[in-house]
Tab-separated table of C-alpha atoms in Angstrom:
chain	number	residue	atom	x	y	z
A	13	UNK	CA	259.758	90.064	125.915
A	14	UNK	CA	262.763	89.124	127.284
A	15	UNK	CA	265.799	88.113	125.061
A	16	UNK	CA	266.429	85.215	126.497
A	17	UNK	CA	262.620	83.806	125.993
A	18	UNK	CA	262.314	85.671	122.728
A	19	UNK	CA	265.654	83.952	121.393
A	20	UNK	CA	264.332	80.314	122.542
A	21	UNK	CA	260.906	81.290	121.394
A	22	UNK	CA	262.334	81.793	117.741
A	23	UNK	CA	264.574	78.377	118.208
A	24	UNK	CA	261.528	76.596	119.252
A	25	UNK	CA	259.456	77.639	116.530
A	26	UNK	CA	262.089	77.258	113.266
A	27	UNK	CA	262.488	73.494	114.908
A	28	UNK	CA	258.464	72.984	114.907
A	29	UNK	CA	258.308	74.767	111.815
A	30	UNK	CA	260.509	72.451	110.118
A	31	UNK	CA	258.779	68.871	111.952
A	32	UNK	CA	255.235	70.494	110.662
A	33	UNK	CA	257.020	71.053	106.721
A	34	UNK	CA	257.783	67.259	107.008
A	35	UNK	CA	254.816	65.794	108.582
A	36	UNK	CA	252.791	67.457	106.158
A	37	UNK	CA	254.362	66.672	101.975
A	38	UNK	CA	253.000	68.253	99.947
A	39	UNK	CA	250.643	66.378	97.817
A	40	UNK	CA	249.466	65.286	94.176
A	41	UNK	CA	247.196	63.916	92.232
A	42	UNK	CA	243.434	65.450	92.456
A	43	UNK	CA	244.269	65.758	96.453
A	44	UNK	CA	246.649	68.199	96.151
A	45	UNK	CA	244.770	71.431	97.014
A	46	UNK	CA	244.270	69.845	100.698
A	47	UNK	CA	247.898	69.199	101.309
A	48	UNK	CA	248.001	72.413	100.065
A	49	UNK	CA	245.570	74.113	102.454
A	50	UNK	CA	246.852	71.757	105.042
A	51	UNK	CA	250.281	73.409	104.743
A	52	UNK	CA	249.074	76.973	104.349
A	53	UNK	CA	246.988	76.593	107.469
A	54	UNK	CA	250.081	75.154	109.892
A	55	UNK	CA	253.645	77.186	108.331
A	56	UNK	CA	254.606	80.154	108.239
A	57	UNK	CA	253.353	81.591	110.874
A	58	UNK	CA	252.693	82.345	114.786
A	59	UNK	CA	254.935	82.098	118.110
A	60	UNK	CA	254.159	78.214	118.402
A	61	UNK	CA	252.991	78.665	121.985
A	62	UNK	CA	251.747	75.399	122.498
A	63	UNK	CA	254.515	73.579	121.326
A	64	UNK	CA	256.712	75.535	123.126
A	65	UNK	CA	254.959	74.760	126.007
A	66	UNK	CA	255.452	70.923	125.445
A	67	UNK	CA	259.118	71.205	124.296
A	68	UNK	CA	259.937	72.975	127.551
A	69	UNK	CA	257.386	71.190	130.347
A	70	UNK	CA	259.245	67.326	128.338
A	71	UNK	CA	262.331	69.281	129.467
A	72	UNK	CA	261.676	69.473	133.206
A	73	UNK	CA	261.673	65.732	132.753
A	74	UNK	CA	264.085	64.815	130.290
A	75	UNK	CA	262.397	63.395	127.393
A	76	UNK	CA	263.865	62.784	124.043
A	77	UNK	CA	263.388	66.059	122.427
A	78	UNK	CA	262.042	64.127	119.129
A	79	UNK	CA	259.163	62.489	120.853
A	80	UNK	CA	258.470	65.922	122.468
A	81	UNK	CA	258.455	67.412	119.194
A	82	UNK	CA	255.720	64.849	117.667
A	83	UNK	CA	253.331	66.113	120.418
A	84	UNK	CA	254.429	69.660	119.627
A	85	UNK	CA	253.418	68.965	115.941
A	86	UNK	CA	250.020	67.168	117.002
A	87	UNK	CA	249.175	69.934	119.409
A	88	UNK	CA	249.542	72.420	116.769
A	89	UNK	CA	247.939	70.772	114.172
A	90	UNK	CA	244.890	70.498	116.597
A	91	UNK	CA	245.335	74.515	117.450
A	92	UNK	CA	245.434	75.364	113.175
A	93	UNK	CA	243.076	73.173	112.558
A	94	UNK	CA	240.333	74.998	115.125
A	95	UNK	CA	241.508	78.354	113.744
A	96	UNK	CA	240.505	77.185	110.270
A	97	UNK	CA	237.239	76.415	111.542
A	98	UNK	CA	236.524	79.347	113.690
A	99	UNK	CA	237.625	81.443	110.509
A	100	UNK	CA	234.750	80.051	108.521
A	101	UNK	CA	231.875	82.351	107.371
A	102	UNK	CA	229.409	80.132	109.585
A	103	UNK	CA	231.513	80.790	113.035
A	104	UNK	CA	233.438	84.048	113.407
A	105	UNK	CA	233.812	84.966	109.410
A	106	UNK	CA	237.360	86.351	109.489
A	107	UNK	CA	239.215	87.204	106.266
A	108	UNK	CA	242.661	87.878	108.073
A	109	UNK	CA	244.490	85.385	110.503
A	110	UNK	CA	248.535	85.354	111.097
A	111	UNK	CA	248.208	88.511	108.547
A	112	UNK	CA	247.451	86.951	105.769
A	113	UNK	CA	244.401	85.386	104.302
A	114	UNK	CA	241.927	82.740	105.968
A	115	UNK	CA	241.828	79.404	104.425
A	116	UNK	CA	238.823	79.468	103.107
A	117	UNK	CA	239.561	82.714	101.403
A	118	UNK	CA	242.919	81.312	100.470
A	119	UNK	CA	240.849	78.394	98.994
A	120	UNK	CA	237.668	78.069	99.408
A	121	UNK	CA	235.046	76.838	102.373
A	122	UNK	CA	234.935	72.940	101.390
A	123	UNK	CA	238.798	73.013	101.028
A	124	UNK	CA	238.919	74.867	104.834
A	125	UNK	CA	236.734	72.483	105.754
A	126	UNK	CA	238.748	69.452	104.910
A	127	UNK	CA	241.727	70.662	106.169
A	128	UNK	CA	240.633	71.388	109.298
A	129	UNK	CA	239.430	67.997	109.516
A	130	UNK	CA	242.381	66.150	107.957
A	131	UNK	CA	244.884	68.238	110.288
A	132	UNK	CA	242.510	67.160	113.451
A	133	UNK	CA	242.938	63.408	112.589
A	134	UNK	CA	246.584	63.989	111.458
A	135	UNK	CA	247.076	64.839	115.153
A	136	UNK	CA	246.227	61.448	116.652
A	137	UNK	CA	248.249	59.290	113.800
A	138	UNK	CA	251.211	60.737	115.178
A	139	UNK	CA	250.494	60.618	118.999
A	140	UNK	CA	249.175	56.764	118.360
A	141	UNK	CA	252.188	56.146	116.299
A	142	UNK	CA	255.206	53.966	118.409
A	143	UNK	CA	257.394	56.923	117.252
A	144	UNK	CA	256.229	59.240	119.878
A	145	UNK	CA	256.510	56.651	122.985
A	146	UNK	CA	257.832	53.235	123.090
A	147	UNK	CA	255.284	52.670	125.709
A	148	UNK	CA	251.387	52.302	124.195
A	149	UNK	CA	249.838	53.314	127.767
A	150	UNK	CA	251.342	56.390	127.502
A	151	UNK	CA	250.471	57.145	123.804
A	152	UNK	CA	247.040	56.429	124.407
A	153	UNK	CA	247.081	58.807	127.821
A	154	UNK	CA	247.970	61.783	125.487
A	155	UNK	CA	245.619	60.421	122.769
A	156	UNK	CA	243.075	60.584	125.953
A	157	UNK	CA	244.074	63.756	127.218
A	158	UNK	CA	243.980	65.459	123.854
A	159	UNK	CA	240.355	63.949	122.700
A	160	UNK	CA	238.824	65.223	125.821
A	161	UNK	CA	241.084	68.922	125.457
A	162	UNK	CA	239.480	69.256	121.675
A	163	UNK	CA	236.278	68.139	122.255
A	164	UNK	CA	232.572	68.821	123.516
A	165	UNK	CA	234.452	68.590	127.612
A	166	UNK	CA	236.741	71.447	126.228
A	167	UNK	CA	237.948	73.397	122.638
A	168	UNK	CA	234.567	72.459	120.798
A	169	UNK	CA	232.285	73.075	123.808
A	170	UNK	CA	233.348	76.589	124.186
A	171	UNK	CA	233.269	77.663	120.707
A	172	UNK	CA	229.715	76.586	121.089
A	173	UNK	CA	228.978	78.641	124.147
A	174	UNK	CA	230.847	81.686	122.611
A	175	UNK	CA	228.534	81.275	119.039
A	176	UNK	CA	225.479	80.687	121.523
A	177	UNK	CA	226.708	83.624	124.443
A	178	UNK	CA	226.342	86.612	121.423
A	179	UNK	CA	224.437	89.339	122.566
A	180	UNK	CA	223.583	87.267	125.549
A	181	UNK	CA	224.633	88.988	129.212
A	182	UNK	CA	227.540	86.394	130.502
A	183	UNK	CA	228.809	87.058	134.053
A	184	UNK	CA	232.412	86.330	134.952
A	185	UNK	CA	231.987	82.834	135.819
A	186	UNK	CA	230.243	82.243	132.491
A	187	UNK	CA	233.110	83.856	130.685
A	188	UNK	CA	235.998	82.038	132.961
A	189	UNK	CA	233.951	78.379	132.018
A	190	UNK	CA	234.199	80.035	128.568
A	191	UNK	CA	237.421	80.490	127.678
A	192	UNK	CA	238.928	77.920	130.046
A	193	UNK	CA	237.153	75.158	127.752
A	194	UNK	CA	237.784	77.273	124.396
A	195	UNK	CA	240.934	78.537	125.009
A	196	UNK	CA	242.893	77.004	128.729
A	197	UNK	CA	242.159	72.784	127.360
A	198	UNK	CA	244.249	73.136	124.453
A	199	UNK	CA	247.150	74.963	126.982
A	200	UNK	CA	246.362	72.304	129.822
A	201	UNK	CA	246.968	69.585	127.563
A	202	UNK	CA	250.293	71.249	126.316
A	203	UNK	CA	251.558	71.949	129.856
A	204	UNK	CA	250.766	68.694	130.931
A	205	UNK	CA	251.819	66.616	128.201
A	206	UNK	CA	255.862	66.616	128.941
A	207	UNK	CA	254.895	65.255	132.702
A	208	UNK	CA	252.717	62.454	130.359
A	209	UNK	CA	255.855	61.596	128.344
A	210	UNK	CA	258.021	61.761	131.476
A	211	UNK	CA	255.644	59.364	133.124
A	212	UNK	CA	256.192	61.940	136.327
A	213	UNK	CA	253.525	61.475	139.164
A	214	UNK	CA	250.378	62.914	139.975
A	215	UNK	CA	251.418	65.753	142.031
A	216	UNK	CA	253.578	66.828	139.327
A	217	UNK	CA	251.066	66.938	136.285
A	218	UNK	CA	248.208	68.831	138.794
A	219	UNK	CA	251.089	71.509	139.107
A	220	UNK	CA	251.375	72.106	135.568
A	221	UNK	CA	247.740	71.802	134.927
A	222	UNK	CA	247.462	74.765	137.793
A	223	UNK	CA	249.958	76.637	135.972
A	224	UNK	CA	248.066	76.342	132.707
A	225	UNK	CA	244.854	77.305	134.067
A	226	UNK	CA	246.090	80.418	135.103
A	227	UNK	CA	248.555	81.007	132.428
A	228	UNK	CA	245.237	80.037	129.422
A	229	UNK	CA	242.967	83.072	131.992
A	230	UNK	CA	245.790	85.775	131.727
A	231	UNK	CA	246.505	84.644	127.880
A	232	UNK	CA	242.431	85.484	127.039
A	233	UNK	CA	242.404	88.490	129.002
A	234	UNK	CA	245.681	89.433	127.248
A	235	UNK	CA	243.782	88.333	123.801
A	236	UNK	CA	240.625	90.373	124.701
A	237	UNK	CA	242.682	93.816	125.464
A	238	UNK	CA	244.365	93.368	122.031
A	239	UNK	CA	240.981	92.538	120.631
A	240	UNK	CA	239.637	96.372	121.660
A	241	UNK	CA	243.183	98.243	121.947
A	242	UNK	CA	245.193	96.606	119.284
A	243	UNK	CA	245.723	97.360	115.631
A	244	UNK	CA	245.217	94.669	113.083
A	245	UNK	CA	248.775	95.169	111.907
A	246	UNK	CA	250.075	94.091	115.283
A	247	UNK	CA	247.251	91.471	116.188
A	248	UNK	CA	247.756	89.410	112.402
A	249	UNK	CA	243.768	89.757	112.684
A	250	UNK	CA	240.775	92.109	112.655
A	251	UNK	CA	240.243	93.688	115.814
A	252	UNK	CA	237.328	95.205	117.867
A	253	UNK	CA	235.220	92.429	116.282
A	254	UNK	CA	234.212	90.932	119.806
A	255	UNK	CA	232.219	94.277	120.845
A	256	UNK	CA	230.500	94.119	116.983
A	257	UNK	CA	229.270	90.979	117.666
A	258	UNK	CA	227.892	92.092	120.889
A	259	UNK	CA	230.298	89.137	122.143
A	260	UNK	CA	231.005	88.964	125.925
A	261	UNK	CA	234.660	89.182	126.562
A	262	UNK	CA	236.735	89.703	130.266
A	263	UNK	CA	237.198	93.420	129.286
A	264	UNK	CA	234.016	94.644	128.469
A	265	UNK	CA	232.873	92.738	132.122
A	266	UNK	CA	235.826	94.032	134.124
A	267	UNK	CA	236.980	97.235	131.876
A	268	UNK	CA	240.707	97.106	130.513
A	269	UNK	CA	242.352	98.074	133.859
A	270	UNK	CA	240.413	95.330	135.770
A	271	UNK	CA	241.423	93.263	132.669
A	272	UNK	CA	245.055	94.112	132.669
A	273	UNK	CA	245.667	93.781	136.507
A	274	UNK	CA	243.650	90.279	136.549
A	275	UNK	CA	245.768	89.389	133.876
A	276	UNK	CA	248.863	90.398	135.334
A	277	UNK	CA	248.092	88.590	139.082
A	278	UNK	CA	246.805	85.582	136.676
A	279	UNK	CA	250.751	85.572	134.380
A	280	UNK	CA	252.270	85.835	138.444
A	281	UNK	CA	250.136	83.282	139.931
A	282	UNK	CA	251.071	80.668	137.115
A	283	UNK	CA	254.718	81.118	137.830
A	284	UNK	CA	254.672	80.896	141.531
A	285	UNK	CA	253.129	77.401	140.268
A	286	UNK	CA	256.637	76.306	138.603
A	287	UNK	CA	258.423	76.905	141.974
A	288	UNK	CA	259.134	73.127	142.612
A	289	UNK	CA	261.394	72.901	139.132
A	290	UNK	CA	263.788	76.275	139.778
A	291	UNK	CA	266.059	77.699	137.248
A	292	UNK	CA	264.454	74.583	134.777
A	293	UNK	CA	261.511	76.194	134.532
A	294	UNK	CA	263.132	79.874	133.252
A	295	UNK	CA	261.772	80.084	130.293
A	296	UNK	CA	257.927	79.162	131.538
A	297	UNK	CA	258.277	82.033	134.073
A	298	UNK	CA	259.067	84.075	131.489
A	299	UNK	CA	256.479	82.923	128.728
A	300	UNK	CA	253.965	83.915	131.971
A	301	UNK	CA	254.758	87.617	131.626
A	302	UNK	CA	254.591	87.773	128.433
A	303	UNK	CA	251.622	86.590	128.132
A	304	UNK	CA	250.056	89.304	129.545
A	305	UNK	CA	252.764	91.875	128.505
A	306	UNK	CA	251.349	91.275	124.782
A	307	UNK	CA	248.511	92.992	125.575
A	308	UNK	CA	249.575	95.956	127.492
């Protein structure tokens, strides 16, 4: 990683990290162990890649960073609140996530369970509130985009095909539809959401959206080579887990050279997307190749 994108990386994330501490008090009364589990879920952890992605795309257009940084908080709330549930002994049982302990082993599986959900509706309060757009057709065109990023049409819709696709035979087109629902809406909806706020045309937003498509491809592939070459030490997770499971995956289709060099015209492809905003879209560029980098 470069030190130019690691150094606004690190920025990015102490100024989400922060927004997330106060949009989420802790609580009291006999409520307290779900703001509690809320909060262990969403600080303390991770790059903050899909905020980042919002802070910088609201950027290229020259929104107010704070109502940037409201979607950057939703978006990740959305993204914790899907790890806590694909942690959970009835999807992918993991003990380990960011390097420390799941939720529900944190706390326990109703507790995971809750806080998943609160964070999930937590997430549209603050896009629907006035705060985060003085115009309401554009707070309810991220609530839109967002719904349809999270739900069966994307995030939820591939964690069901990935449960239902173990130790079934998946072809490459089954895994692409795969992981750009389960993984690439989530990033789509992050790319695109600064060009939402920025109320830029068309054109514009099916740019980014291209650029997330292929950036969200590369990013699995770059997930799935850590998944069988990584260490759990460097991954904050258990590894090789995806080849117990008998699970599918763009490396054990394509091998981990196919994988890496997909990846790699994937991270370059994306960038070549960003060509229309120059030297404003640095940092993008560079989030591309490390992407993929990651995984090497």
């Amino acid at each position: 990683m470069s030190a130019a994108l690691s150094e606004a990386l690190a920025a990015s994330a102490a100024k989400v990290e922060a927004a997330l501490d106060a949009f989420l008090p802790e609580g009291e009364g006999l409520e307290a162990g779900l703001h509690a589990a809320m909060r262990y879920a969403c600080l303390g952890g991770g790059k903050r890649m899909r905020p980042f992605l919002v802070l910088e795309t609201a950027k290229l257009f020259s929104v107010d960073e704070a109502c940037a940084m409201r979607v950057a908080c939703a978006i990740e709330m959305v993204h914790c609140y899907s790890l806590v549930h694909d942690d959970l002994p009835a999807m992918d049982d993991d003990d380990l996530r960011r390097g420390r302990p799941t939720v529900h082993k944190a706390f326990d599986e109703a507790t995971a369970i809750l806080a998943g959900d609160a964070l999930l509706t937590k997430a549209f309060e603050i896009l629907a509130h006035p705060l985060t757009h003085a115009d309401p057709l554009v707070r309810a065109e991220l609530v839109l985009a967002l719904a349809l990023a999270s739900g069966a049409e994307g995030m939820c819709g591939g964690q069901q095909i990935d449960l239902a696709a173990e130790g079934e035979t998946l072809d490459i087109g089954q895994i692409t539809r795969l992981q750009r629902l389960k993984t690439g809406a989530l990033i789509g909806f992050a790319a695109q959401s600064g060009a939402i706020l920025g109320k830029a045309p068309a054109h514009i937003r099916h740019t980014l959206v291209a650029f997330a498509h292929d950036l969200g491809l590369a990013f699995q592939m770059a997930d799935d080579l850590i998944d069988v070459e990584g260490s759990a030490s460097v991954a904050g997770k258990a590894t090789g887990k995806d080849a117990a499971r008998g699970k599918a995956t763009f490396v054990s289709i394509l091998g981990p050279e196919r994988a890496r060099a997909q990846a790699e015209l994937l991270a370059a492809q994306a960038a070549r997307h960003l060509d229309l905003f120059d030297a404003k879209a640095a940092h993008l560029r560079a989030l591309a190749q490390w992407t993929v980098a990651r995984g090497a």
